[in-house]
Amino acid sequence: GNSVTQMEGPVTLSEEAFLTINCTYTATGYPSLFWYVQYPGEGLQLLLKATKADDKGSNKGFEATYRKETTSFHLEKGSVQVSDSAVYFCALSNNAGGTSYGKLTFGQGTILTVHP
Amino acid sequence: KAGVTQTPRYLIKTRGQQVTLSCSPISGHRSVSWYQQTPGQGLQFLFEYFSETQRNKGNFPGRFSGRQFSNSRSEMNVSTLELGDSALYLCASSPEGHGAREQYFGPGTRLTVT
């Protein structure tokens, strides 16, 4: 079946530090990959996506590259801000065989705290 | 374009009662999915509806049910509530019924069962 594994958290950084949150996946076929962010008391917001191997998704300074050879989709940002403090979720969508309609499989989430 | 809306935002119920949560998708989106989020289990898929038909269902007991109306609005119902049903329930809509597509989430309904 499909699964997503995120790096253990939480992650604590100082403002302007470099961020990496690791994400690896297991899936048959060619899944689409996503990063979502959740701020306190809110739902999930789509941060970026990649739909095929070697695609790079980017948004608001965040980037992630779909690496099929390593089954990874690591999230990076060159200089974090206090406002980036949130929970980040890696997710995949895989409709191989037509059996996973409307289902995102999520990692466990990584709490990011950025200090001034 | 308005985002996904969920009502109510907060709900407190007693064990044994039932509850109905509502979700209005983004205009034009025909696929609606529901998730349960808890600190222990994370985000778990409940079910997905498209054109008023349930196409996919997660591993939850039959107490959890849902439906979708012709305007794509969806409801989920939990009967005979248990303490373990306390969670954030998230609804998400998607613009396409086929293939692997991104989903757009509502703010969630926080259900507390006492």
GROMACS .gro file of C-alpha atoms in nm:
model
  230
    1GLY     CA    1   0.000   0.000   0.000
    2ASN     CA    2   0.087   0.367   0.006
    3SER     CA    3   0.277   0.525   0.293
    4VAL     CA    4   0.464   0.845   0.375
    5THR     CA    5   0.738   0.885   0.632
    6GLN     CA    6   0.852   1.224   0.759
    7MET     CA    7   1.156   1.306   0.964
    8GLU     CA    8   1.113   1.302   1.337
    9GLY     CA    9   1.028   1.637   1.487
   10PRO     CA   10   0.992   1.889   1.626
   11VAL     CA   11   1.234   2.116   1.443
   12THR     CA   12   1.351   2.437   1.609
   13LEU     CA   13   1.543   2.697   1.411
   14SER     CA   14   1.655   3.056   1.438
   15GLU     CA   15   1.523   3.311   1.192
   16GLU     CA   16   1.708   3.308   0.857
   17ALA     CA   17   1.834   2.951   0.909
   18PHE     CA   18   1.812   2.688   0.634
   19LEU     CA   19   1.528   2.440   0.660
   20THR     CA   20   1.509   2.080   0.545
   21ILE     CA   21   1.224   1.846   0.633
   22ASN     CA   22   1.275   1.497   0.498
   23CYS     CA   23   0.996   1.298   0.339
   24THR     CA   24   1.010   0.954   0.180
   25TYR     CA   25   0.726   0.753   0.036
   26THR     CA   26   0.621   0.405  -0.066
   27ALA     CA   27   0.377   0.368  -0.353
   28THR     CA   28   0.312   0.171  -0.667
   29GLY     CA   29   0.297   0.348  -0.997
   30TYR     CA   30   0.344   0.721  -1.022
   31PRO     CA   31   0.194   0.911  -0.731
   32SER     CA   32   0.156   1.285  -0.705
   33LEU     CA   33   0.332   1.442  -0.406
   34PHE     CA   34   0.232   1.738  -0.192
   35TRP     CA   35   0.339   1.946   0.102
   36TYR     CA   36   0.068   2.096   0.319
   37VAL     CA   37   0.106   2.340   0.608
   38GLN     CA   38  -0.123   2.375   0.908
   39TYR     CA   39  -0.121   2.683   1.129
   40PRO     CA   40  -0.266   2.664   1.480
   41GLY     CA   41  -0.642   2.634   1.482
   42GLU     CA   42  -0.669   2.608   1.105
   43GLY     CA   43  -0.713   2.351   0.833
   44LEU     CA   44  -0.442   2.241   0.591
   45GLN     CA   45  -0.314   2.471   0.321
   46LEU     CA   46  -0.154   2.338   0.005
   47LEU     CA   47   0.206   2.462   0.000
   48LEU     CA   48   0.340   2.298  -0.316
   49LYS     CA   49   0.303   1.994  -0.536
   50ALA     CA   50   0.483   1.779  -0.793
   51THR     CA   51   0.310   1.534  -1.022
   52LYS     CA   52   0.596   1.348  -1.193
   53ALA     CA   53   0.957   1.250  -1.139
   54ASP     CA   54   1.210   1.537  -1.134
   55ASP     CA   55   0.935   1.799  -1.103
   56LYS     CA   56   1.018   2.077  -0.861
   57GLY     CA   57   0.734   2.235  -0.670
   58SER     CA   58   0.787   2.580  -0.523
   59ASN     CA   59   0.590   2.843  -0.334
   60LYS     CA   60   0.667   3.124  -0.087
   61GLY     CA   61   1.037   3.037  -0.088
   62PHE     CA   62   0.976   2.666  -0.018
   63GLU     CA   63   1.091   2.403  -0.267
   64ALA     CA   64   1.071   2.027  -0.303
   65THR     CA   65   1.188   1.799  -0.585
   66TYR     CA   66   1.019   1.469  -0.673
   67ARG     CA   67   1.299   1.211  -0.668
   68LYS     CA   68   1.172   0.877  -0.790
   69GLU     CA   69   1.510   0.704  -0.759
   70THR     CA   70   1.521   0.775  -0.386
   71THR     CA   71   1.140   0.791  -0.337
   72SER     CA   72   1.182   1.125  -0.165
   73PHE     CA   73   1.023   1.470  -0.163
   74HIS     CA   74   1.221   1.675   0.087
   75LEU     CA   75   1.101   2.025   0.174
   76GLU     CA   76   1.359   2.306   0.180
   77LYS     CA   77   1.368   2.678   0.243
   78GLY     CA   78   1.678   2.890   0.234
   79SER     CA   79   1.586   3.141   0.505
   80VAL     CA   80   1.298   3.073   0.745
   81GLN     CA   81   1.092   3.339   0.918
   82VAL     CA   82   0.905   3.337   1.248
   83SER     CA   83   0.583   3.331   1.045
   84ASP     CA   84   0.683   2.989   0.901
   85SER     CA   85   0.622   2.829   1.241
   86ALA     CA   86   0.356   2.565   1.176
   87VAL     CA   87   0.307   2.192   1.122
   88TYR     CA   88   0.416   2.060   0.783
   89PHE     CA   89   0.269   1.748   0.624
   90CYS     CA   90   0.401   1.550   0.332
   91ALA     CA   91   0.131   1.366   0.138
   92LEU     CA   92   0.079   1.154  -0.169
   93SER     CA   93  -0.211   1.084  -0.399
   94ASN     CA   94  -0.204   0.767  -0.601
   95ASN     CA   95  -0.484   0.649  -0.823
   96ALA     CA   96  -0.306   0.339  -0.950
   97GLY     CA   97  -0.571   0.081  -1.028
   98GLY     CA   98  -0.845   0.333  -0.965
   99THR     CA   99  -0.880   0.233  -0.602
  100SER     CA  100  -0.767   0.545  -0.422
  101TYR     CA  101  -1.013   0.807  -0.536
  102GLY     CA  102  -0.999   1.122  -0.329
  103LYS     CA  103  -0.754   0.982  -0.077
  104LEU     CA  104  -0.441   1.159   0.036
  105THR     CA  105  -0.197   0.956   0.243
  106PHE     CA  106  -0.019   1.177   0.495
  107GLY     CA  107   0.301   1.161   0.690
  108GLN     CA  108   0.284   1.217   1.064
  109GLY     CA  109   0.364   1.587   1.039
  110THR     CA  110   0.664   1.789   1.150
  111ILE     CA  111   0.630   2.076   1.392
  112LEU     CA  112   0.850   2.370   1.297
  113THR     CA  113   0.925   2.647   1.544
  114VAL     CA  114   1.127   2.948   1.432
  115HIS     CA  115   1.271   3.182   1.695
  116PRO     CA  116   1.361   3.547   1.630
  117LYS     CA  117  -1.348   3.224  -0.523
  118ALA     CA  118  -1.468   3.123  -0.179
  119GLY     CA  119  -1.282   2.842  -0.008
  120VAL     CA  120  -1.411   2.526   0.151
  121THR     CA  121  -1.645   2.601   0.438
  122GLN     CA  122  -1.735   2.373   0.726
  123THR     CA  123  -2.005   2.410   0.986
  124PRO     CA  124  -2.012   2.412   1.277
  125ARG     CA  125  -1.655   2.499   1.373
  126TYR     CA  126  -1.686   2.362   1.723
  127LEU     CA  127  -1.914   2.101   1.871
  128ILE     CA  128  -1.948   1.939   2.211
  129LYS     CA  129  -2.148   1.618   2.237
  130THR     CA  130  -2.210   1.346   2.492
  131ARG     CA  131  -2.126   0.979   2.449
  132GLY     CA  132  -2.403   0.791   2.272
  133GLN     CA  133  -2.533   1.093   2.084
  134GLN     CA  134  -2.503   1.142   1.712
  135VAL     CA  135  -2.365   1.436   1.518
  136THR     CA  136  -2.384   1.574   1.165
  137LEU     CA  137  -2.111   1.789   1.015
  138SER     CA  138  -2.148   1.991   0.698
  139CYS     CA  139  -1.906   2.084   0.422
  140SER     CA  140  -1.947   2.317   0.125
  141PRO     CA  141  -1.678   2.267  -0.139
  142ILE     CA  142  -1.518   2.527  -0.361
  143SER     CA  143  -1.755   2.621  -0.640
  144GLY     CA  144  -1.713   2.381  -0.932
  145HIS     CA  145  -1.542   2.111  -0.729
  146ARG     CA  146  -1.729   1.782  -0.745
  147SER     CA  147  -1.510   1.563  -0.526
  148VAL     CA  148  -1.533   1.592  -0.149
  149SER     CA  149  -1.316   1.395   0.093
  150TRP     CA  150  -1.333   1.373   0.471
  151TYR     CA  151  -1.049   1.316   0.716
  152GLN     CA  152  -1.017   1.269   1.090
  153GLN     CA  153  -0.718   1.433   1.260
  154THR     CA  154  -0.608   1.327   1.608
  155PRO     CA  155  -0.277   1.371   1.792
  156GLY     CA  156  -0.228   0.996   1.817
  157GLN     CA  157  -0.334   0.875   1.473
  158GLY     CA  158  -0.262   1.182   1.263
  159LEU     CA  159  -0.466   1.240   0.950
  160GLN     CA  160  -0.683   0.948   0.850
  161PHE     CA  161  -0.904   0.923   0.543
  162LEU     CA  162  -1.272   0.862   0.611
  163PHE     CA  163  -1.441   0.863   0.267
  164GLU     CA  164  -1.474   1.041  -0.064
  165TYR     CA  165  -1.780   1.140  -0.261
  166PHE     CA  166  -1.812   1.236  -0.624
  167SER     CA  167  -2.139   1.316  -0.799
  168GLU     CA  168  -2.339   1.198  -0.498
  169THR     CA  169  -2.165   0.856  -0.495
  170GLN     CA  170  -1.924   0.725  -0.237
  171ARG     CA  171  -1.625   0.606  -0.437
  172ASN     CA  172  -1.379   0.531  -0.161
  173LYS     CA  173  -1.392   0.455   0.207
  174GLY     CA  174  -1.130   0.436   0.476
  175ASN     CA  175  -1.102   0.192   0.761
  176PHE     CA  176  -1.361   0.332   0.999
  177PRO     CA  177  -1.659   0.159   1.161
  178GLY     CA  178  -2.006   0.185   1.015
  179ARG     CA  179  -2.097   0.452   1.271
  180PHE     CA  180  -1.925   0.693   1.036
  181SER     CA  181  -2.129   0.770   0.727
  182GLY     CA  182  -2.167   1.046   0.478
  183ARG     CA  183  -2.354   1.171   0.179
  184GLN     CA  184  -2.327   1.424  -0.096
  185PHE     CA  185  -2.598   1.637  -0.246
  186SER     CA  186  -2.654   1.740  -0.607
  187ASN     CA  187  -2.487   2.077  -0.541
  188SER     CA  188  -2.176   1.888  -0.419
  189ARG     CA  189  -2.226   1.989  -0.057
  190SER     CA  190  -2.150   1.701   0.174
  191GLU     CA  191  -2.239   1.590   0.523
  192MET     CA  192  -2.086   1.332   0.748
  193ASN     CA  193  -2.266   1.168   1.035
  194VAL     CA  194  -2.129   0.989   1.337
  195SER     CA  195  -2.376   0.786   1.539
  196THR     CA  196  -2.339   0.652   1.892
  197LEU     CA  197  -2.049   0.878   1.971
  198GLU     CA  198  -1.753   0.745   2.168
  199LEU     CA  199  -1.489   0.938   2.358
  200GLY     CA  200  -1.234   0.835   2.095
  201ASP     CA  201  -1.430   1.019   1.829
  202SER     CA  202  -1.305   1.348   1.969
  203ALA     CA  203  -1.102   1.494   1.684
  204LEU     CA  204  -1.071   1.763   1.422
  205TYR     CA  205  -1.277   1.661   1.119
  206LEU     CA  206  -1.151   1.806   0.795
  207CYS     CA  207  -1.329   1.827   0.465
  208ALA     CA  208  -1.143   1.878   0.138
  209SER     CA  209  -1.258   1.939  -0.216
  210SER     CA  210  -1.089   1.868  -0.545
  211PRO     CA  211  -1.150   2.009  -0.891
  212GLU     CA  212  -1.136   1.682  -1.077
  213GLY     CA  213  -1.289   1.340  -1.037
  214HIS     CA  214  -1.015   1.141  -1.200
  215GLY     CA  215  -0.646   1.108  -1.141
  216ALA     CA  216  -0.435   1.223  -0.855
  217ARG     CA  217  -0.519   1.582  -0.777
  218GLU     CA  218  -0.452   1.828  -0.501
  219GLN     CA  219  -0.718   1.886  -0.240
  220TYR     CA  220  -0.823   2.209  -0.076
  221PHE     CA  221  -0.913   2.190   0.288
  222GLY     CA  222  -1.166   2.366   0.504
  223PRO     CA  223  -1.091   2.495   0.855
  224GLY     CA  224  -1.232   2.183   1.015
  225THR     CA  225  -1.491   2.103   1.279
  226ARG     CA  226  -1.353   2.041   1.627
  227LEU     CA  227  -1.566   1.770   1.788
  228THR     CA  228  -1.535   1.704   2.159
  229VAL     CA  229  -1.715   1.404   2.305
  230THR     CA  230  -1.765   1.403   2.681
   0.00000   0.00000   0.00000
